[in-house]
PDB file of C-alpha atoms in Angstrom:
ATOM      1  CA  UNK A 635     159.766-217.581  99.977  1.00 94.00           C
ATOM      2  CA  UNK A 636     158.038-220.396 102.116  1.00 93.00           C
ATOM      3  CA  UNK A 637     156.202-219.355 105.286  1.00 93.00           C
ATOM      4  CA  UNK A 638     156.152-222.114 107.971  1.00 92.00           C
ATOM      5  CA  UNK A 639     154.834-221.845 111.188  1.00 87.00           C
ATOM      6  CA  UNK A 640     155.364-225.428 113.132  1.00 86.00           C
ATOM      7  CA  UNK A 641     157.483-226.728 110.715  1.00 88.00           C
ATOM      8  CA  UNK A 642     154.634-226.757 107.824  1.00 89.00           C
ATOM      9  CA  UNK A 643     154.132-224.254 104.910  1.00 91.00           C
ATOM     10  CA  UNK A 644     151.134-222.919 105.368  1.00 90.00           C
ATOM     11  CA  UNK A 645     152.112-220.174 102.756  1.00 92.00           C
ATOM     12  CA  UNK A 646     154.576-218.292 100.296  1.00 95.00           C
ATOM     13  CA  UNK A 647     155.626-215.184  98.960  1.00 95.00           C
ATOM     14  CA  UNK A 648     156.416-214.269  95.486  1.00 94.00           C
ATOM     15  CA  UNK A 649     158.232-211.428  94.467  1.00 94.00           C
ATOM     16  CA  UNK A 650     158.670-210.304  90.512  1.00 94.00           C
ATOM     17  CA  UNK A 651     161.488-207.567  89.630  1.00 95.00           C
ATOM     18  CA  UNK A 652     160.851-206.575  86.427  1.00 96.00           C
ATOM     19  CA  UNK A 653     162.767-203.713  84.097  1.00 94.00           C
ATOM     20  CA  UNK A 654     160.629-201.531  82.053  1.00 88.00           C
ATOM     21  CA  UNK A 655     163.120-199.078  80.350  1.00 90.00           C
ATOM     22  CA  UNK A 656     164.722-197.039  83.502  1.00 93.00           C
ATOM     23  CA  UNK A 657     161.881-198.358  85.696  1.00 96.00           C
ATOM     24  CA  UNK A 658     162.477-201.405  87.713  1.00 96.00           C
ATOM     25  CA  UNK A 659     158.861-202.473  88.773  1.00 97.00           C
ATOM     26  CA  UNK A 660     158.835-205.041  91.533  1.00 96.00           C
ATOM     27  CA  UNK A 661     155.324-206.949  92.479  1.00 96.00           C
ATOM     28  CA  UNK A 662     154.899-208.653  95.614  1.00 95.00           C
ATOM     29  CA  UNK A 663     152.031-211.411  96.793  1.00 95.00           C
ATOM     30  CA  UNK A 664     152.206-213.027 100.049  1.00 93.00           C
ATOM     31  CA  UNK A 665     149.550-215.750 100.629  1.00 92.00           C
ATOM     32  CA  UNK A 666     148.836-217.857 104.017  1.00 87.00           C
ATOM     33  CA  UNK A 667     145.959-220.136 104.696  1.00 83.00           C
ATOM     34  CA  UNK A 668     146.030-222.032 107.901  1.00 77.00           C
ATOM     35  CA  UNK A 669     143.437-224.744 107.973  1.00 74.00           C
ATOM     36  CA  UNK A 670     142.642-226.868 111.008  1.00 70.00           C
ATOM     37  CA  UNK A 671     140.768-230.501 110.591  1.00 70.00           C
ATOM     38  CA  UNK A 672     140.448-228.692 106.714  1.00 71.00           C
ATOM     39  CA  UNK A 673     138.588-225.903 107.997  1.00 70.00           C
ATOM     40  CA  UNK A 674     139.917-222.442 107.330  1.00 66.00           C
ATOM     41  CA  UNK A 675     141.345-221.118 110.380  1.00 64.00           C
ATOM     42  CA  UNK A 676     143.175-217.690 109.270  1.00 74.00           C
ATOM     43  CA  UNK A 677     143.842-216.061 105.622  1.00 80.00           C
ATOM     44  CA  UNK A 678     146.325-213.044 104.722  1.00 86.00           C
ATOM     45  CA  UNK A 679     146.161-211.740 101.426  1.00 91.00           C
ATOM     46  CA  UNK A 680     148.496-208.757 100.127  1.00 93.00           C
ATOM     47  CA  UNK A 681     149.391-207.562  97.118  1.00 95.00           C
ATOM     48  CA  UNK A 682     151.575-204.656  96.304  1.00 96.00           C
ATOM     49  CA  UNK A 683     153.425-203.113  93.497  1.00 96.00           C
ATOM     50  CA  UNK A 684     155.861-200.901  94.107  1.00 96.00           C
ATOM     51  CA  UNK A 685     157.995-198.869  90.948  1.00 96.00           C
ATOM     52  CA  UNK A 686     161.735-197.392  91.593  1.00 95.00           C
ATOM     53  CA  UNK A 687     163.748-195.005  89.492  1.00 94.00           C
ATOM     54  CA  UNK A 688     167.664-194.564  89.448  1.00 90.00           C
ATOM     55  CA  UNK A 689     167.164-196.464  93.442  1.00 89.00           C
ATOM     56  CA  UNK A 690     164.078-193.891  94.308  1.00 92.00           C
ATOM     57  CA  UNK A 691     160.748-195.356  95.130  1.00 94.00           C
ATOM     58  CA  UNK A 692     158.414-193.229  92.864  1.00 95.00           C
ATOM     59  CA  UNK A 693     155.332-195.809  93.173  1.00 96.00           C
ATOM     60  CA  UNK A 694     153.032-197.349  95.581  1.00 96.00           C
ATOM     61  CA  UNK A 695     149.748-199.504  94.610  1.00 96.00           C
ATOM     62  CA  UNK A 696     148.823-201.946  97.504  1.00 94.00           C
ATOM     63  CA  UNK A 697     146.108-203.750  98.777  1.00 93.00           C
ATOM     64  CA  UNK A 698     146.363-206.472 102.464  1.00 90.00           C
ATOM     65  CA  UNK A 699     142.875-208.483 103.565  1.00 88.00           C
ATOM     66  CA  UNK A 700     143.510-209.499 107.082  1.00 77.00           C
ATOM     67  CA  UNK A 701     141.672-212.576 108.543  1.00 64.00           C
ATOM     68  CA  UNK A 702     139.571-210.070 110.614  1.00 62.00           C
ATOM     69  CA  UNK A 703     137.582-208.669 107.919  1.00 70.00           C
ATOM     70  CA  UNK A 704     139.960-205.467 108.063  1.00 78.00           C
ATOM     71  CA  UNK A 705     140.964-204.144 104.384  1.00 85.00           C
ATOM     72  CA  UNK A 706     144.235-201.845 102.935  1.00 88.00           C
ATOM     73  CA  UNK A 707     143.927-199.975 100.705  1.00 91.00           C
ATOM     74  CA  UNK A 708     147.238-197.589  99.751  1.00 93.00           C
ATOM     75  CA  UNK A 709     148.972-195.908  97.240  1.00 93.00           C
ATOM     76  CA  UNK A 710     151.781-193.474  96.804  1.00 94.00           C
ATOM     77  CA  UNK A 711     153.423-191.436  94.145  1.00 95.00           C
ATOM     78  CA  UNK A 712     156.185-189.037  94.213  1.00 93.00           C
ATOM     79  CA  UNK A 713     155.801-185.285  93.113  1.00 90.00           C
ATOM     80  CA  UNK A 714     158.508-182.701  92.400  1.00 83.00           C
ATOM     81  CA  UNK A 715     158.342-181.690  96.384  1.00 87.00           C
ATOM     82  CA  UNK A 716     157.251-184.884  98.213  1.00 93.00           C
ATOM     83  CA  UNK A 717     156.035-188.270  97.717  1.00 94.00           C
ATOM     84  CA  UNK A 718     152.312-188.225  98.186  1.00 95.00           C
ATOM     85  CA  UNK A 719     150.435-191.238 100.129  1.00 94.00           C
ATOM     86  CA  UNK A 720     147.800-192.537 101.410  1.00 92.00           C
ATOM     87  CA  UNK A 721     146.839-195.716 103.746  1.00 89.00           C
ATOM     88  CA  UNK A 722     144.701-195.907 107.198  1.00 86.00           C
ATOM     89  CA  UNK A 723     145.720-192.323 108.644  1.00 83.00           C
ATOM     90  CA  UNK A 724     143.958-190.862 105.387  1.00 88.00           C
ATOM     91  CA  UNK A 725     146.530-188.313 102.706  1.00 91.00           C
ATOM     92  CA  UNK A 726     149.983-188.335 103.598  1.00 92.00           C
ATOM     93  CA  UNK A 727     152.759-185.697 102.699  1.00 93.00           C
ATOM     94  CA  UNK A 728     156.172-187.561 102.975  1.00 93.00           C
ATOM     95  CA  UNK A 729     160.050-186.723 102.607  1.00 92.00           C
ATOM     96  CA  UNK A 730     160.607-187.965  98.655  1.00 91.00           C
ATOM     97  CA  UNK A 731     163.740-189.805 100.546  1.00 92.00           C
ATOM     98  CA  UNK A 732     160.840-192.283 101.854  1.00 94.00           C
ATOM     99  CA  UNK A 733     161.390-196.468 100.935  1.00 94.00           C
ATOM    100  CA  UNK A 734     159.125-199.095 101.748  1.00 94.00           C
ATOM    101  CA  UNK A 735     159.201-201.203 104.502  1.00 94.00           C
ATOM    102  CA  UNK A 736     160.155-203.924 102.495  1.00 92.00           C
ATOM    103  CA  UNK A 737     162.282-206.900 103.728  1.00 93.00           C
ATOM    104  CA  UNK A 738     164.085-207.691 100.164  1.00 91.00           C
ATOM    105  CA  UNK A 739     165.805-204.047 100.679  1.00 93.00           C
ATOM    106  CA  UNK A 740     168.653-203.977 102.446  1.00 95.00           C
ATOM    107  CA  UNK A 741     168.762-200.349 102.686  1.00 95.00           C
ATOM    108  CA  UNK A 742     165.744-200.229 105.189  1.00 96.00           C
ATOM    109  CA  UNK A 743     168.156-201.345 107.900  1.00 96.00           C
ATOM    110  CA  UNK A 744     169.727-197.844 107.205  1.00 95.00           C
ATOM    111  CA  UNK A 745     166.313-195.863 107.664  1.00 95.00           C
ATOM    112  CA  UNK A 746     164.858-194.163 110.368  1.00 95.00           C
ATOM    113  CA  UNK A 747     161.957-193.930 108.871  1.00 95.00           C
ATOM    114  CA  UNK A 748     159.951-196.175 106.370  1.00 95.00           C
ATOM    115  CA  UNK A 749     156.382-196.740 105.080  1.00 93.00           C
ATOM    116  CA  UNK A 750     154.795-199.696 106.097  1.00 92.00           C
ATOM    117  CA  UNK A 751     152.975-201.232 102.607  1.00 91.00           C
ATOM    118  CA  UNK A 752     150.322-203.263 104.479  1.00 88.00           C
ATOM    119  CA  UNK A 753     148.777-199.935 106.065  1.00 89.00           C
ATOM    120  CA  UNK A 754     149.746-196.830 104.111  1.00 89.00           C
ATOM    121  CA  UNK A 755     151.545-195.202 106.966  1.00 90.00           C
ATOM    122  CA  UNK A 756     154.832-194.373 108.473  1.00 92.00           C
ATOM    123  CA  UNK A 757     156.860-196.185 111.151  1.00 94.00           C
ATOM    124  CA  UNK A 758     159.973-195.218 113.108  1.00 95.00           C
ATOM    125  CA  UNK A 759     162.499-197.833 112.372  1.00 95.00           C
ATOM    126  CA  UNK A 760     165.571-199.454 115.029  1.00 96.00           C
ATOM    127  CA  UNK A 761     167.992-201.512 113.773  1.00 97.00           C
ATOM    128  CA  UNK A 762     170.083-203.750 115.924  1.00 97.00           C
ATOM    129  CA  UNK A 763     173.191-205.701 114.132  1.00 97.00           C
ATOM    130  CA  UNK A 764     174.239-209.116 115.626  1.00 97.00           C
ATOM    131  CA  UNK A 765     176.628-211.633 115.280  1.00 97.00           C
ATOM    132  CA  UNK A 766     176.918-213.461 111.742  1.00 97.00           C
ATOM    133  CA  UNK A 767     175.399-216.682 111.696  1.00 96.00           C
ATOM    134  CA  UNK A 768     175.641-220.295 110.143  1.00 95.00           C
ATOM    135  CA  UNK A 769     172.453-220.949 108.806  1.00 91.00           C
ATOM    136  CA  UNK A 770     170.916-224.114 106.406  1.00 87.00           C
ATOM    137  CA  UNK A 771     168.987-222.675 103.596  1.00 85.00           C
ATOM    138  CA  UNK A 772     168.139-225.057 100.670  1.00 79.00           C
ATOM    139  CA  UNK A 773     170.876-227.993 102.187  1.00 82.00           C
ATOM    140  CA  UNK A 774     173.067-225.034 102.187  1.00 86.00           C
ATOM    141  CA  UNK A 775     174.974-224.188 104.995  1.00 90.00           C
ATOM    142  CA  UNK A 776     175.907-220.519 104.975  1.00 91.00           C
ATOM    143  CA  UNK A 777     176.739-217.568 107.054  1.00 94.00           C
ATOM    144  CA  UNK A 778     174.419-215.305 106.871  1.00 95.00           C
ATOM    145  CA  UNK A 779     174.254-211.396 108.440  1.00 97.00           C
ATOM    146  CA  UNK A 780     171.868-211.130 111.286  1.00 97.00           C
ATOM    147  CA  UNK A 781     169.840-208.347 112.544  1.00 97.00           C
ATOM    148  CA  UNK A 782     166.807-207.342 114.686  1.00 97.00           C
ATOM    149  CA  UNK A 783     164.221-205.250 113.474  1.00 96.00           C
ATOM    150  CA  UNK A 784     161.500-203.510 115.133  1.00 95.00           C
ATOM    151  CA  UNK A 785     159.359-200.752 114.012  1.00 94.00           C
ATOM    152  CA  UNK A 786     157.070-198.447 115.841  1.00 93.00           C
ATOM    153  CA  UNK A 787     152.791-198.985 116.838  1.00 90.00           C
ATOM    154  CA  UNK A 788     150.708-196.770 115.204  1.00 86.00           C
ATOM    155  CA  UNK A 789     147.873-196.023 117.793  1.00 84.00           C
ATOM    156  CA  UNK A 790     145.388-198.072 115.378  1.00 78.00           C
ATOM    157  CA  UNK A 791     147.006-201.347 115.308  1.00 80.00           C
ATOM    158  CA  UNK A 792     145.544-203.921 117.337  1.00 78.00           C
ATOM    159  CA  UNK A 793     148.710-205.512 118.410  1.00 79.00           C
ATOM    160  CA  UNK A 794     152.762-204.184 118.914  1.00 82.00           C
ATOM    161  CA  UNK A 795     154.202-204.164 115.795  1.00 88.00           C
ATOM    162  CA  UNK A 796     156.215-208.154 115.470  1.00 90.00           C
ATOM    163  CA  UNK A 797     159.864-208.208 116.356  1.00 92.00           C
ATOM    164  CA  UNK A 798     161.672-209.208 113.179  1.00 95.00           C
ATOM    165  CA  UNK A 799     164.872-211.341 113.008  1.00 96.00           C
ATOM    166  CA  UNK A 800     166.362-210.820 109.503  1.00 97.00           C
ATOM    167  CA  UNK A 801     169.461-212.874 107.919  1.00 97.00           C
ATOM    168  CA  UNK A 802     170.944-211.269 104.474  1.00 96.00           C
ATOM    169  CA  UNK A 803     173.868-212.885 102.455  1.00 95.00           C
ATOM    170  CA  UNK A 804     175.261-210.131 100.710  1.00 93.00           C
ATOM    171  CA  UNK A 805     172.520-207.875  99.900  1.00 93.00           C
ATOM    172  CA  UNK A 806     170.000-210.790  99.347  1.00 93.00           C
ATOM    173  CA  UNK A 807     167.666-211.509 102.053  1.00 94.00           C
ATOM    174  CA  UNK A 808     167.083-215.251 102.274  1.00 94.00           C
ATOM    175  CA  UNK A 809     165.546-215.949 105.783  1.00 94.00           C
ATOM    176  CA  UNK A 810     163.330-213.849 108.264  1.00 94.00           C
ATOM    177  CA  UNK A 811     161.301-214.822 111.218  1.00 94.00           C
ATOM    178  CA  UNK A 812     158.644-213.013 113.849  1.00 90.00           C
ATOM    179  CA  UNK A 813     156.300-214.306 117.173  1.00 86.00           C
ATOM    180  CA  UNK A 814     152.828-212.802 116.104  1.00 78.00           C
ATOM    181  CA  UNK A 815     150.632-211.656 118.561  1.00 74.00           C
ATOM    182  CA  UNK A 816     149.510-214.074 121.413  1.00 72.00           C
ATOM    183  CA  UNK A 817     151.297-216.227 119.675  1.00 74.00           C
ATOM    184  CA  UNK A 818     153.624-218.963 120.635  1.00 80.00           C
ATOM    185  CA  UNK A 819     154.821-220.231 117.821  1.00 82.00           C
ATOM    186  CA  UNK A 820     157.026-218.443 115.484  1.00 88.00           C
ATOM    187  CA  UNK A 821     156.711-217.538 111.489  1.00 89.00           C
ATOM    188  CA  UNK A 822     159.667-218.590 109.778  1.00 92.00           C
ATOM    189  CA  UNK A 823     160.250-216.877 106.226  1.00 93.00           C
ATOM    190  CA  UNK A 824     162.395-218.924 103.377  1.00 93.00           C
ATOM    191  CA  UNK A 825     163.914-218.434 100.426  1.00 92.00           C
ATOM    192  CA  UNK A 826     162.927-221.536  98.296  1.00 87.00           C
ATOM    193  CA  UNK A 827     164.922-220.744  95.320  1.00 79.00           C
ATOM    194  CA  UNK A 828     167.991-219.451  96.741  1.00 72.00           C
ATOM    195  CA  UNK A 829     171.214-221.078  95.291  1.00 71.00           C
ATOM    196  CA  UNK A 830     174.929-219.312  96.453  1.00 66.00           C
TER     197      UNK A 830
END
């Protein structure tokens, strides 16, 4: 994906699915450097890897540097009885139903609950289904499901938690966007390699 804010790329983010016997082992990196006149201006750095079995998350290693000096560190594994977790609210004890909050998944739009991989805890999830559009992806013009997304504030983020516009075709997500923050401009997020 290409992340453009003012119609330039000032990012990307690369996802690897990769089967190791039964395991399907899927590693995420999301970069974005903003520089103004060439001076750095804001940085994002995650990196996750997550590992599913037979459609179960059973795996969580994840680390996000934010441009404010704040650091993630998280993990999660499942047990027999629960999946076990931790992130910025310290050890977590979690349904062994629990997903990621993890755009590329379709099936978070069907959760109530999911766990957020940039912070290691757990957000209440609403889903609201729109209209199919007509979008342009890759001098494609396709129609694409649309939804809005919006998860609950944990009491130690700085900010409300984005409002997230998501377009799927199929079960493939090829376009999402969000207003950060005091922000005015939005993030647009874009398949690059997306052919129907």
């Amino acid at each position: 994906f290409d992340i453009i804010r003012k119609n330039k790329t000032i990012g990307n983010i690369i996802t690897t699915f990769t089967q190791e016997d039964e395991v399907l082992r899927i590693h995420t990196i999301m970069d974005i450097k903003v520089k103004v006149l060439f001076i750095p201006a804001y940085e994002f750095f995650q990196e996750t890897t997550e590992k599913w079995k037979n459609n179960e998350l059973i795996e969580i290693i994840g680390f996000t540097d934010f441009e404010d000096d704040r650091e993630y560190h998280i993990n999660g594994k499942d047990t027999d009885e629960k999946f076990i977790a931790s992130g910025m609210d310290g050890d977590l004890e979690l349904d062994k139903s629990i997903i990621t909050l993890n755009y590329w998944n379709k099936n978070i739009l069907k959760q109530k609950k999911l766990f957020d991989t940039q912070k290691g805890i757990v957000r209440e999830i609403k889903v609201k289904k729109l209209k199919n559009e007509k979008i342009a992806i890759n001098d494609q013009e396709i129609e694409a499901e649309k939804y809005i997304f919006n998860a609950s504030k944990n009491p130690k983020d700085l900010g409300p938690f984005p409002e997230y516009t998501l377009w799927y075709y199929g079960d493939e997500l090829i376009k999402f966007e969000f207003l950060p923050p005091n922000q005015k401009k939005k993030i647009q997020i874009i398949r690059n390699d997306w052919d129907k």
